[in-house]
Coordinates of N, CA and C and ligand atoms in Angstrom, one line a residue:
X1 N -69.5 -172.6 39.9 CA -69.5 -171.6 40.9 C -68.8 -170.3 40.4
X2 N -69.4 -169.3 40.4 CA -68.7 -167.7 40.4 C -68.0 -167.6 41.0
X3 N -66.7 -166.8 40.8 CA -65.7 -166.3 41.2 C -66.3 -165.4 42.6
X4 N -67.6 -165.0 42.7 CA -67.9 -164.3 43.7 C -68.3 -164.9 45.3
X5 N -69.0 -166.1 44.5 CA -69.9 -167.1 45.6 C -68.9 -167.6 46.4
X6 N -67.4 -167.6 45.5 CA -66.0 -168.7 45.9 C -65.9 -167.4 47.1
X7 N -65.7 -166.5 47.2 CA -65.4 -165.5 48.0 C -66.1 -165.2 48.5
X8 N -67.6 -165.3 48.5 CA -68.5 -165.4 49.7 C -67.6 -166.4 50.6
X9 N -68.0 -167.9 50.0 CA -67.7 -168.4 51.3 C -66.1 -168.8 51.8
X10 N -65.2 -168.0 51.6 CA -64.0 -167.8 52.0 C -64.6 -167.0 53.2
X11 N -65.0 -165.4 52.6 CA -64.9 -164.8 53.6 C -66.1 -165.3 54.8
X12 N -67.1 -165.8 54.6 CA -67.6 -166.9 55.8 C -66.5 -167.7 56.5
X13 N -65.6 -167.8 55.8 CA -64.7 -169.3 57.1 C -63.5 -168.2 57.6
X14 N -63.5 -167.0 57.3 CA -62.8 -166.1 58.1 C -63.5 -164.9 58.6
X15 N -64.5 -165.0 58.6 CA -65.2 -163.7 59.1 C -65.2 -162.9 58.9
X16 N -65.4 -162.7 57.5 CA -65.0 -161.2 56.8 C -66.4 -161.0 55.5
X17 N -67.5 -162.0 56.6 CA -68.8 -161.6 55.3 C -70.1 -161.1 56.1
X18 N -70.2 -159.9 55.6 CA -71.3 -159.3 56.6 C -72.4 -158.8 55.1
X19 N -73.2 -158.5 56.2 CA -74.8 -158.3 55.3 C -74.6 -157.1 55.6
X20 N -75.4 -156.2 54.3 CA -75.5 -154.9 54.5 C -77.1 -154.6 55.0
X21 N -77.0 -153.6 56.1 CA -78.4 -153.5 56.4 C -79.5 -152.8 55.9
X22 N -79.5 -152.0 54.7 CA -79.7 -151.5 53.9 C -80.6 -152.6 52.5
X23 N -79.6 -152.9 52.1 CA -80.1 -154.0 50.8 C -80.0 -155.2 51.3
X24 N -79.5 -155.5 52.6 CA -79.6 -157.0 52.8 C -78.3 -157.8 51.8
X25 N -77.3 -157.4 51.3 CA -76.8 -157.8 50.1 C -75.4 -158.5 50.8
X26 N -75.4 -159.8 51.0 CA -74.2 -160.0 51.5 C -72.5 -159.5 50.8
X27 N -71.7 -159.4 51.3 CA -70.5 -159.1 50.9 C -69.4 -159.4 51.4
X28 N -67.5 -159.5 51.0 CA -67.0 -159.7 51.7 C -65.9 -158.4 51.9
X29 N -65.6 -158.1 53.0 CA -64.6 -157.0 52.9 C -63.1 -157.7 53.3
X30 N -62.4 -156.6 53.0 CA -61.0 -156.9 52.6 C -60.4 -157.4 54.5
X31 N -59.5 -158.3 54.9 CA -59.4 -158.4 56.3 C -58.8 -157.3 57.0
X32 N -57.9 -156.3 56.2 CA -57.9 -155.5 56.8 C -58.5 -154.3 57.2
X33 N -60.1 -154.4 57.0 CA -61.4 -153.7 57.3 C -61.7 -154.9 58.2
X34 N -61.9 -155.9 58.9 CA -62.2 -156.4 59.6 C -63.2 -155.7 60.9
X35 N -62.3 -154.8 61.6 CA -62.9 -154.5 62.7 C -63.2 -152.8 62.2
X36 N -63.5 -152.6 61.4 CA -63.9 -151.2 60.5 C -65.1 -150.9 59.7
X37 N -66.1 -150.1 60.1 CA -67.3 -149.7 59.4 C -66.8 -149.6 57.6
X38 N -67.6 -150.2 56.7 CA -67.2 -150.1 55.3 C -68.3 -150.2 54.7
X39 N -68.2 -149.3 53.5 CA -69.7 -149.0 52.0 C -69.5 -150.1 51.7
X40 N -71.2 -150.2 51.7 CA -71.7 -151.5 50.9 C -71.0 -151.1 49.8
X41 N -70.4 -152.3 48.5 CA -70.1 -151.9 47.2 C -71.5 -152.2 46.5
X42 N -72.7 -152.1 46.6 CA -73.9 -152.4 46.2 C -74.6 -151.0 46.2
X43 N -75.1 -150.4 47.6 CA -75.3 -149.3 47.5 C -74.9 -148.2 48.4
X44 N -74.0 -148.6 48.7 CA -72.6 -147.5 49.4 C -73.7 -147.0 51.0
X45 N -74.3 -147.5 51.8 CA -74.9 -147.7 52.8 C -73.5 -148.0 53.9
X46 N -73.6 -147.5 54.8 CA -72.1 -147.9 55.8 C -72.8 -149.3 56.6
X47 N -72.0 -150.2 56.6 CA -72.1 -151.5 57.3 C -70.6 -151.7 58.6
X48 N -71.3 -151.9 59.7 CA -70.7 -151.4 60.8 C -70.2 -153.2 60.6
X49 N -69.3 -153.1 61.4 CA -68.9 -154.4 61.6 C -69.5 -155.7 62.3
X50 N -69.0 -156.5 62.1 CA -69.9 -157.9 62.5 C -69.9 -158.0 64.2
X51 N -70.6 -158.0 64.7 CA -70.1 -158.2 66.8 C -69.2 -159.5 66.7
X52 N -68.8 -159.6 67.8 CA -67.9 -160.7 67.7 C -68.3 -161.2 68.9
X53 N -68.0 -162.8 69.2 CA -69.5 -163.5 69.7 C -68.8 -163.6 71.1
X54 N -67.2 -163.8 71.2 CA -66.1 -163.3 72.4 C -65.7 -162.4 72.3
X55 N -66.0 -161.5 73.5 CA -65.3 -160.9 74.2 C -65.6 -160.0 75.3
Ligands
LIG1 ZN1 -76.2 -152.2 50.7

């Protein structure tokens, strides 16, 4: 396993992996971008944050 895929699915069990809508490219951002629009590192497209399923 890549060092990247490992961090995919980290940031799956913390919610910190969103798809860019753009390239479709999943990613994880840092938690303290959590609730914060952030550039794809792929093709720098702004990826709005994940909805959150409470609240
Ligand atoms: Zn992208």
């Amino acid at each position: 396993m890549s060092p990247y895929f490992i961090s995919v699915i980290i940031g799956t069990l913390l919610g910190l992996k969103r798809t860019c809508p753009k390239c479709n490219r999943v990613q994880v951002v840092p938690s303290n971008k959590k609730n914060e629009s952030v550039p794809c590192k792929f093709c720098k497209a702004n990826i709005p944050p994940a909805k959150q399923i409470s609240s």
